[in-house]
Coordinates of C-alpha atoms and ligand atoms in Angstrom, one line a residue:
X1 CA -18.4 5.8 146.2
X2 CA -21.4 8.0 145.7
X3 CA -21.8 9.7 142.8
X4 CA -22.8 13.0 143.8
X5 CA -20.5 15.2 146.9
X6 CA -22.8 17.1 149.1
X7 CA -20.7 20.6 150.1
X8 CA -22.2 22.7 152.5
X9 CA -21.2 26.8 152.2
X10 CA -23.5 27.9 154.7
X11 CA -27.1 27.7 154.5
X12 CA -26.6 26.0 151.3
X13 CA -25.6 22.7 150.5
X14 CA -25.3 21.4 146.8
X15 CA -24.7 18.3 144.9
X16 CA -21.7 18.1 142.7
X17 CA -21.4 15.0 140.4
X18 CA -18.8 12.2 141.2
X19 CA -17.0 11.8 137.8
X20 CA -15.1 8.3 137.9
X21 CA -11.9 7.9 135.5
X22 CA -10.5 4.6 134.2
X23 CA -8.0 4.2 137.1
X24 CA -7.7 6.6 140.0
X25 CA -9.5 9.1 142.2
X26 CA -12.4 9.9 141.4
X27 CA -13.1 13.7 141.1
X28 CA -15.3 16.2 142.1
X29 CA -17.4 18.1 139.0
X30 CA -17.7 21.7 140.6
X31 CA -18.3 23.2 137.2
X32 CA -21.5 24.5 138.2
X33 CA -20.3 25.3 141.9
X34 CA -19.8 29.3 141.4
X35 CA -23.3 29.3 140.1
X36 CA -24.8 27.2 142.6
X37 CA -23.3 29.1 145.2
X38 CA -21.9 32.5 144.3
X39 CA -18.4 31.1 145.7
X40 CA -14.9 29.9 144.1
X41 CA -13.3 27.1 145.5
X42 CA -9.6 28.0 146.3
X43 CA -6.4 25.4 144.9
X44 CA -3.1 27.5 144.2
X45 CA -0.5 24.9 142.1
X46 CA -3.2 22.7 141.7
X47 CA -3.2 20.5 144.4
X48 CA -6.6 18.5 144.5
X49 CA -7.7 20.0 141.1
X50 CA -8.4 17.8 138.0
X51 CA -8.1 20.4 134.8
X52 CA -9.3 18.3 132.1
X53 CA -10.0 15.2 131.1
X54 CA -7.3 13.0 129.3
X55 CA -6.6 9.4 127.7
X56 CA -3.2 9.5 127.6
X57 CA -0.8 9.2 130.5
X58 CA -1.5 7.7 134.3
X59 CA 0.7 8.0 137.3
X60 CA 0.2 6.1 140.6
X61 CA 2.1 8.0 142.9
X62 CA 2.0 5.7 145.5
X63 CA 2.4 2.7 143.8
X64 CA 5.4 4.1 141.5
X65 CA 3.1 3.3 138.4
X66 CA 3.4 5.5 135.1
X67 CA 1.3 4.3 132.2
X68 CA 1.6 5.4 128.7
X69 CA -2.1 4.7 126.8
X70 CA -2.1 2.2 129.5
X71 CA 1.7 0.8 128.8
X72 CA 3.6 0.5 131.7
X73 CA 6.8 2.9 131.3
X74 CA 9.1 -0.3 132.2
X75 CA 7.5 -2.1 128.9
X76 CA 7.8 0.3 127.0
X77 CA 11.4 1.7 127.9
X78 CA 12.3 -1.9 127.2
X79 CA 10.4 -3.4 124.3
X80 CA 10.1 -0.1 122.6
X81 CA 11.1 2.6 120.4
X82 CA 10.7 6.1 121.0
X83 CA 9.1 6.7 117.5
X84 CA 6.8 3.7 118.2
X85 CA 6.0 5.7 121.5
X86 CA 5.5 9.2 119.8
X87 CA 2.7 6.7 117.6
X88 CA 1.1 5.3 120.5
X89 CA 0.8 9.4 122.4
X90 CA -0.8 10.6 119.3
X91 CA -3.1 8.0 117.7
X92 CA -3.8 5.9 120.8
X93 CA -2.6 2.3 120.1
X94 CA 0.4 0.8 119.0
X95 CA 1.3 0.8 115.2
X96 CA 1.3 -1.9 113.1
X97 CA 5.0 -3.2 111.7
X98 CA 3.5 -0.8 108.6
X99 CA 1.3 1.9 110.3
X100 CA 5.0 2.2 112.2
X101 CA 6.9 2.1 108.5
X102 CA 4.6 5.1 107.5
X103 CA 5.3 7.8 110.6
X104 CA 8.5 6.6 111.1
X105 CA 9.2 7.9 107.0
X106 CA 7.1 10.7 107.6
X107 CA 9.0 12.1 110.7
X108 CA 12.2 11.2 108.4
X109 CA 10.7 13.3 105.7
X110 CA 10.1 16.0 108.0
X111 CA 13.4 17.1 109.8
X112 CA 15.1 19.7 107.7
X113 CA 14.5 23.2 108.5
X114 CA 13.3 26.2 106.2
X115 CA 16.8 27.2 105.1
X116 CA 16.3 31.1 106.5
X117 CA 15.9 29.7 110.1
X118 CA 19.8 29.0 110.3
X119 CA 19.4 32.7 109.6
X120 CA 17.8 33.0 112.3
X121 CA 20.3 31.6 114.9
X122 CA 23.1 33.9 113.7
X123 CA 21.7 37.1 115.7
X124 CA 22.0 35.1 119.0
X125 CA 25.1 35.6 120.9
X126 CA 26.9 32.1 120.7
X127 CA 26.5 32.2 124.6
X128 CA 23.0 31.7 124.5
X129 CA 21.8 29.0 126.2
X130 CA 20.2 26.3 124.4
X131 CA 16.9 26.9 125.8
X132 CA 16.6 30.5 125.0
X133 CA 17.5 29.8 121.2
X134 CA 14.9 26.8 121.7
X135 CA 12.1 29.0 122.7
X136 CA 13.2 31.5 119.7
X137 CA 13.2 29.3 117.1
X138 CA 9.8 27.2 118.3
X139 CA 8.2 30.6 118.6
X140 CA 9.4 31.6 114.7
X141 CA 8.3 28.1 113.0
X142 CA 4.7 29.4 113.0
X143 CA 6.4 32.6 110.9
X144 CA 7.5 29.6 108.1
X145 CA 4.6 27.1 108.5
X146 CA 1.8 28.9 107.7
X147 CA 0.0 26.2 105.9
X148 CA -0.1 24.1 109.6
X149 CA -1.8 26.6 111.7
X150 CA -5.4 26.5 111.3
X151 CA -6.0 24.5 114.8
X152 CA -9.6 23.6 113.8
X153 CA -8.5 21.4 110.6
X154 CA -7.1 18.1 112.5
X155 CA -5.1 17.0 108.8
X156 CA -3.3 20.5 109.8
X157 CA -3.0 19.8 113.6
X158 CA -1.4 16.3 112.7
X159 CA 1.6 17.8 110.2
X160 CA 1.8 20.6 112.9
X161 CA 2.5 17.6 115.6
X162 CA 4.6 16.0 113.0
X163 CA 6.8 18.9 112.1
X164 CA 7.8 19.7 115.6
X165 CA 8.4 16.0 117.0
X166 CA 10.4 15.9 113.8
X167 CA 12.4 19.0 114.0
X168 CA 13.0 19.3 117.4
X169 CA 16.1 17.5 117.1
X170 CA 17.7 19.8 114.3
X171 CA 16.5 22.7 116.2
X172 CA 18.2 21.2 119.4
X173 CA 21.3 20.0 117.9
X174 CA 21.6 23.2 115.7
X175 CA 21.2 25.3 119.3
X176 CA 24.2 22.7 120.2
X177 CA 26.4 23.5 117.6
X178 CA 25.9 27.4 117.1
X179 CA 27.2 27.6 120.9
X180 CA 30.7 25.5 119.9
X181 CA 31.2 27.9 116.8
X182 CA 30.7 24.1 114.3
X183 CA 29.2 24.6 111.1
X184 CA 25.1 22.9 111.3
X185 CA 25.1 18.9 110.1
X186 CA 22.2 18.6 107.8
X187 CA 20.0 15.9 108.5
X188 CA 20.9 12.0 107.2
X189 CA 17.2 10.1 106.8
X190 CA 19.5 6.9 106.5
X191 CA 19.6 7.2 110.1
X192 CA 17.5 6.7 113.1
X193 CA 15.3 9.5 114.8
X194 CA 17.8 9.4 117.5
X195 CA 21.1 8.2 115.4
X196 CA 19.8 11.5 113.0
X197 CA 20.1 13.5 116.3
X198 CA 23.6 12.2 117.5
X199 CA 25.1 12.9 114.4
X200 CA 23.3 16.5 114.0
X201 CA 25.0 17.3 117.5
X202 CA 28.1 15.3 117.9
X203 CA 29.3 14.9 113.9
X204 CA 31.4 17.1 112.3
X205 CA 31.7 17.5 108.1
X206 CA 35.1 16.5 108.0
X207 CA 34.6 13.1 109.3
X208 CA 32.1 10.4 109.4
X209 CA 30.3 9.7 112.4
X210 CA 29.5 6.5 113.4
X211 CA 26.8 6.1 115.7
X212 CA 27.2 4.0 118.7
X213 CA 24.5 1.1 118.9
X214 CA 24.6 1.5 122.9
X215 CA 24.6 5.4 122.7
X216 CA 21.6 4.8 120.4
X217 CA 19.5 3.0 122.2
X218 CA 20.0 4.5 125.5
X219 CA 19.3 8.2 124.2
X220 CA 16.3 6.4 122.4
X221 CA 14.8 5.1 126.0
X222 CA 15.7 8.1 127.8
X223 CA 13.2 10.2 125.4
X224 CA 10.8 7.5 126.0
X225 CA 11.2 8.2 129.9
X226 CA 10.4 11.8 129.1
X227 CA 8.0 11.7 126.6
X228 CA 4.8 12.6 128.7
X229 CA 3.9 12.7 132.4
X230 CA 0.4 13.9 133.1
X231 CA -0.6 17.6 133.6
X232 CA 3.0 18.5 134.5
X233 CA 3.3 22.5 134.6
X234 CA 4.8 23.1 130.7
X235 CA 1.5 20.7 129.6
X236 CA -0.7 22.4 131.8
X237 CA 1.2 25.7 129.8
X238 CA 1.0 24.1 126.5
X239 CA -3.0 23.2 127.2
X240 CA -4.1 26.9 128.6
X241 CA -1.9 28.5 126.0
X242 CA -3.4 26.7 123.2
X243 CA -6.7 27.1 124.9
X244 CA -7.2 30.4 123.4
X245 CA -6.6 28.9 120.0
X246 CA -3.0 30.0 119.4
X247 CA -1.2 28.2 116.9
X248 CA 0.4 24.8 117.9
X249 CA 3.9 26.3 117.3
X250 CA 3.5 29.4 120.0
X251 CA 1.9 26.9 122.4
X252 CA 5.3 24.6 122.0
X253 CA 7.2 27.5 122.5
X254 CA 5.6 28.4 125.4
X255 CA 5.9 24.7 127.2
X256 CA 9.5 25.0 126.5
X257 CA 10.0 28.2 128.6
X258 CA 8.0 26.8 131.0
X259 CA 10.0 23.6 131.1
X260 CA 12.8 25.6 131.7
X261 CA 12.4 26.6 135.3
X262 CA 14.8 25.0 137.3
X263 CA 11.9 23.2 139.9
X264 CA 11.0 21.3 136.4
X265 CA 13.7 20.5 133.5
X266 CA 16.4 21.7 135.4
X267 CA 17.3 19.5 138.3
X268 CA 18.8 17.0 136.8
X269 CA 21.6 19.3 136.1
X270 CA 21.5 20.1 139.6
X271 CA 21.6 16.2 140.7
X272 CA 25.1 15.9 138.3
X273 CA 26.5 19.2 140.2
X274 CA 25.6 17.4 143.6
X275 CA 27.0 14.3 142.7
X276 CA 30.1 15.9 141.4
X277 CA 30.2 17.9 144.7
X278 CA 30.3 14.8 146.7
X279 CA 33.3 13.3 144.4
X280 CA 34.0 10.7 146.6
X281 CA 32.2 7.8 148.5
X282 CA 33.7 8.7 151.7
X283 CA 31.8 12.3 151.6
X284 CA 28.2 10.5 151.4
X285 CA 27.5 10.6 155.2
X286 CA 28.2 14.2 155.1
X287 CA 26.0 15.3 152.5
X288 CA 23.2 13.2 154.1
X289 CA 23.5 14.3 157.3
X290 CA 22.9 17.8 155.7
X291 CA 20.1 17.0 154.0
X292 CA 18.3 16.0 157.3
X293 CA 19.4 19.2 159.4
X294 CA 16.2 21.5 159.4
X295 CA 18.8 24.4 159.3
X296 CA 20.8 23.6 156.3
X297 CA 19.0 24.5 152.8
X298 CA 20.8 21.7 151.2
X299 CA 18.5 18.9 149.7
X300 CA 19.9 15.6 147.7
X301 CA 18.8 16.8 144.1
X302 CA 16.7 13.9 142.4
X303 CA 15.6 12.5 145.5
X304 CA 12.1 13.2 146.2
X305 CA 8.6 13.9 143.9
X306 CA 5.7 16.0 144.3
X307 CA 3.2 12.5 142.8
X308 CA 6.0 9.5 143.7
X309 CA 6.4 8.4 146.5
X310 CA 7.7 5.8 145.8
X311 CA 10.6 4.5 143.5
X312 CA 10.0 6.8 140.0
X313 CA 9.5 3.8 138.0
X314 CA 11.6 5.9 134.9
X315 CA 14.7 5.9 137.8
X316 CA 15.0 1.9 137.5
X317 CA 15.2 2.3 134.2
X318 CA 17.9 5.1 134.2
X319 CA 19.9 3.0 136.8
X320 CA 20.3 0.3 134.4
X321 CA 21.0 2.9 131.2
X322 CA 24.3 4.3 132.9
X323 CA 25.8 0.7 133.1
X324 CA 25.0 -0.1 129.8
X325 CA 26.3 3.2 128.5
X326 CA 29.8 3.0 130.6
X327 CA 30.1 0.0 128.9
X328 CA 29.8 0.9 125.9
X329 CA 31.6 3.9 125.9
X330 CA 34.6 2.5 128.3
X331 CA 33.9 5.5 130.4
X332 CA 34.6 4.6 134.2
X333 CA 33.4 7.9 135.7
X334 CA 33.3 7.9 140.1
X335 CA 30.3 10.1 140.4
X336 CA 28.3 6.2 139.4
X337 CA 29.6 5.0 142.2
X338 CA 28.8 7.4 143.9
X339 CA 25.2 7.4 142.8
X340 CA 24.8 3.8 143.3
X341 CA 26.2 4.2 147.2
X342 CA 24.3 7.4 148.0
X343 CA 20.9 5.7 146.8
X344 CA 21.8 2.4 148.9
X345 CA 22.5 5.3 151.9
X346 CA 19.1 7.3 151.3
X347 CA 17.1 4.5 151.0
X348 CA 18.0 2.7 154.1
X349 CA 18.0 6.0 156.1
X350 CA 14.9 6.5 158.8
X351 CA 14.1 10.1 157.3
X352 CA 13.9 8.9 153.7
X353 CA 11.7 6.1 154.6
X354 CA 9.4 8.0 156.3
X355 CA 9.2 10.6 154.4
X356 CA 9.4 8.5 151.5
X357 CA 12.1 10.0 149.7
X358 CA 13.5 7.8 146.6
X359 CA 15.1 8.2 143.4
X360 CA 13.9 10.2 140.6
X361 CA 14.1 10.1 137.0
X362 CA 17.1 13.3 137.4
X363 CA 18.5 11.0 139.8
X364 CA 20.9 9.5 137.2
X365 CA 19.9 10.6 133.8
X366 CA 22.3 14.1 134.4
X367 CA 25.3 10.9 134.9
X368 CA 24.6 9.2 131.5
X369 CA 23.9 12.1 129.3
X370 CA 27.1 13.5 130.3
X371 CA 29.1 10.3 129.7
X372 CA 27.3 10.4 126.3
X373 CA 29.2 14.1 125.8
X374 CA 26.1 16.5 126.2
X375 CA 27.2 19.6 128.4
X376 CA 24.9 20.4 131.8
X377 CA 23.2 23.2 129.4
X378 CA 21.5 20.8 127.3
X379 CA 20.2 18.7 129.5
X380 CA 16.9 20.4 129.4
X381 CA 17.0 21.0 125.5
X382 CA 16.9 17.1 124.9
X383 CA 13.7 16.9 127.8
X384 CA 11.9 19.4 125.6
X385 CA 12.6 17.4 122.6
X386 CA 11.5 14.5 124.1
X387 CA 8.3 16.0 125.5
X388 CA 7.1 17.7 122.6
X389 CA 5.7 14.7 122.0
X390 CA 3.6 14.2 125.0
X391 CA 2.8 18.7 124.3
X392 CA 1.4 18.0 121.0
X393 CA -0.9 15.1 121.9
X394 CA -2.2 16.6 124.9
X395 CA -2.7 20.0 122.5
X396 CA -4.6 17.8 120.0
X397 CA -6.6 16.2 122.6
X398 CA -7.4 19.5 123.8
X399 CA -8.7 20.9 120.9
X400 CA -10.4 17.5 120.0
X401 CA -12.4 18.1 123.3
X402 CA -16.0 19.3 122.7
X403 CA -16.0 20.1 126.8
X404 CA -12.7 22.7 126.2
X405 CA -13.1 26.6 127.2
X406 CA -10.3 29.1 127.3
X407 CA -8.8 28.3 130.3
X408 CA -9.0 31.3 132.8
X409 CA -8.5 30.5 136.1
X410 CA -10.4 32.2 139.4
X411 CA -8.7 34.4 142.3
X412 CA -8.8 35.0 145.8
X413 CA -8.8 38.9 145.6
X414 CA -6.9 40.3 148.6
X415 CA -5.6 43.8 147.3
X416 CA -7.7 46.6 148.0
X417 CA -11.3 47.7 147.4
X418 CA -12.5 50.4 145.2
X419 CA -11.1 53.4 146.8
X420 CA -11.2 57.2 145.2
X421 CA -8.8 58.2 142.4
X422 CA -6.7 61.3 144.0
X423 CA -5.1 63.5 141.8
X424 CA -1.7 63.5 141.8
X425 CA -1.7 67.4 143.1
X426 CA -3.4 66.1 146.2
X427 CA -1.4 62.7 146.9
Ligands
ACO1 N1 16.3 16.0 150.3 C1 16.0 16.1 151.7 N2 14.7 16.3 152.1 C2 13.7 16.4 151.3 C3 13.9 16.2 149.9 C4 15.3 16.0 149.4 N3 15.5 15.8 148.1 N4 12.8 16.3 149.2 C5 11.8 16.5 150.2 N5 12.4 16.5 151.4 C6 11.7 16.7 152.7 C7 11.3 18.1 152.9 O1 12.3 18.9 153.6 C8 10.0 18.0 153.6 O2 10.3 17.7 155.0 P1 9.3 18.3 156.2 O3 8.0 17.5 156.0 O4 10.1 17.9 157.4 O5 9.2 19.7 156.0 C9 9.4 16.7 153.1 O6 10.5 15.9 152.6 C10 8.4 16.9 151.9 O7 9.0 17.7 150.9 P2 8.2 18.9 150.1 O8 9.2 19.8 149.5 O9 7.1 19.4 150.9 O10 7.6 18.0 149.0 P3 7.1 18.5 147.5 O11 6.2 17.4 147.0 O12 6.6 19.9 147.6 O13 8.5 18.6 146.7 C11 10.3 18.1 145.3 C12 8.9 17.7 145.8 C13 10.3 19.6 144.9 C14 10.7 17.3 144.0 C15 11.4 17.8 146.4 O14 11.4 16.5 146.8 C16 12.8 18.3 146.1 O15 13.1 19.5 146.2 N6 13.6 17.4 145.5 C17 14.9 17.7 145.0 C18 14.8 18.4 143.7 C19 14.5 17.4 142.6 O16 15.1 16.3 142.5 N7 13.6 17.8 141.7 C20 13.2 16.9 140.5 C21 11.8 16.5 140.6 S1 11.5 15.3 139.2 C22 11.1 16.3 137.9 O17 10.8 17.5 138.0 C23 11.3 15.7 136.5

């Protein structure tokens, strides 16, 4: 590879640096390009377009590959924890057996709320959903931690990151409970980040909850699965909000309502419905055949990715989660089965080969986190919580970046050109 690109606009042709990463494509620095050549160059959703430079997750479409500080997702989903993970996204390595002691007690430390926030929740209608009251409440933290918002101290920017990886799962589980008219569980720091968050949502105070090892540890690896994943659209939100220097808590808030949308947090909600739909082996065929008719809208939801294509490397991972979870909980739900023999079906299937349609993460996480007792509406609330990791980081390396600007985006102007102002007598 060369390490300048020669583009040609034209009478005028101008060298652009070749910037090489670690691992894969290189990229084109058009920085200078306007400048140079008085022209924008034109990517709508980001297509071909690098927006900053980063350290801490790498995806190989092609090759199904997702790396975490260069950890494969497998490993880590495996040999890991998620609070292990949250170290690894924010300092860069793995922690010690102490350095791993220390955040774990500090996250611990950190999970109750300012008592006025359960305040707060009271004015929303107990049919919110949980991703409105998330947004809410994100947005108010910087209204209670004040002493966490000056972006340019880093000791600030770290308790910011800390607070909300460690509060998220109050804030979730509270969102949880408001909407079934229970009172709020308190946090126990006897417990595990994700044991804590069972017992928040699923404990009640006139019984003990026992959490269930299984349960445990497959909520634990599915917020490793989620934790980060590239310059997805709520990071890319999280980056340009906080680009202006808003406080970390606002630039959360905003990655949640971007998260949201139903072409990103939402489809594995969508994949459960489908699967549901289907209810019985028998009605696969019919369900494929209309995802391959041109004239039918119909799609099989957590098939398909805009960067796999390939097997989703966090869908292997899934696959194996929902056995260990029906196990557990002695739930023998159809809709696995039916999972299991509609991702045999696809995957042998001429028009998901070539197309290379396979499995994504949504493919079977909506299957487990239902057996586990979540309802469809907080599907999305647990992705944010587990992401907030991966939003903090890339905030902090954004802010750590001496190359960062406000992020403001070019347009293609098509509306019209100046044109008189006629007074409205005269229109
Ligand atoms: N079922 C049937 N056909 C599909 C599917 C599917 N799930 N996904 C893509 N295709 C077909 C398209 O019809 C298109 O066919 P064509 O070339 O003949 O027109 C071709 O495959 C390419 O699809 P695009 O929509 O152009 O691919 P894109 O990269 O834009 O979309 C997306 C990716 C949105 C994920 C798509 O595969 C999809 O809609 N999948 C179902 C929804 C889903 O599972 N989303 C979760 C994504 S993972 C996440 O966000 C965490």
């Amino acid at each position: 590879m060369t390490d300048t690109a020669k583009i040609t606009l034209g009478d005028k042709t101008v060298d652009s640096p070749v910037l090489s990463g670690t691992v894969g494509p290189d990229v084109v620095d058009i920085r200078k390009f306007y400048a140079q050549t008085g022209a924008f160059t034109y990517d709508p959703g980001f297509t071909s377009t690098a927006s900053c430079e980063s350290k801490l997750t790498y995806i190989d479409g092609d090759e199904g590959v997702l790396l975490h500080r260069g950890y494969a997702i497998g490993d880590l989903a495996e040999h890991s924890s998620f609070m292990e993970v949250c170290y690894l996204l924010l300092n860069g390595e793995l922690p010690t057996a102490e350095e791993l002691e220390a955040f774990d007690n500090t996250i611990t430390r950190h999970t109750m709320l300012h008592e006025q926030l359960a305040t707060f929740y009271r004015g929303f209608r107990r049919d919110a959903h949980p991703m409105a009251v998330m947004c809410g409440v994100v947005g108010a933290l910087s209204a209670f931690y004040h002493d966490s918002t000056d972006i340019q101290d880093p000791h600030q920017r770290m308790i910011a990151s800390h607070r909300l990886i460690a509060k998220m799962p109050t804030i979730a589980a509270m969102a949880y409970k408001y909407s079934v008219g229970q009172p709020f569980i308190y946090p126990d720091n006897k417990l595990s980040y994700t044991g804590n968050f069972l017992r928040m949502t699923f404990g009640v105070p006139a019984e003990e909850y026992e959490v269930v090892p299984a349960v445990e540890r497959a909520l634990d690896r599915i917020f490793i699965l989620h934790a980060d994943h590239e310059q997805n659209a709520s990071t890319s939100t999280v980056r340009l909000a906080g680009s202006s220097g808003a406080n970390p808590f606002a630039c959360i808030a905003a990655g949640i309502a971007c998260l949201w949308g139903p072409a990103h947090g939402g489809a594995n909600e969508a994949a459960l419905n489908m699967l549901r739909e289907i209810g019985r082996p028998e009605r696969i065929p019919e369900y494929i055949a209309r995802a391959k008719d041109k004239d039918d809208p119909f799609r099989l939801m957590g098939f398909g990715h805009r960067v796999y294509k390939n097997y989703d490397p966090r869908a292997t991972v899934m696959q194996k989660t929902v056995r260990e979870v029906f196990d557990a909980l002695k739930v023998n739900d159809p809709v696995f089965e039916v999972a299991l023999q509609l991702e045999e079906m696809a995957l042998n299937d001429s028009y998901f080969i070539e197309k290379k349609l396979f499995p994504n993460v949504d493919f079977y996480s909506g299957v487990i986190l239902s057996a586990i007792g979540f309802p469809t509406t907080m599907f999305t609330a647990l992705f944010a919580l587990a992401r907030t990791v991966g939003w903090v980081a890339q905030w902090n390396e954004m802010i750590s970046d001496p190359a960062q600007k406000i992020g403001r985006p070019r347009q293609l102007y098509t509306g019209p050109a100046h044109r008189p102002y006629v007074p409205v007598d005269q229109r």
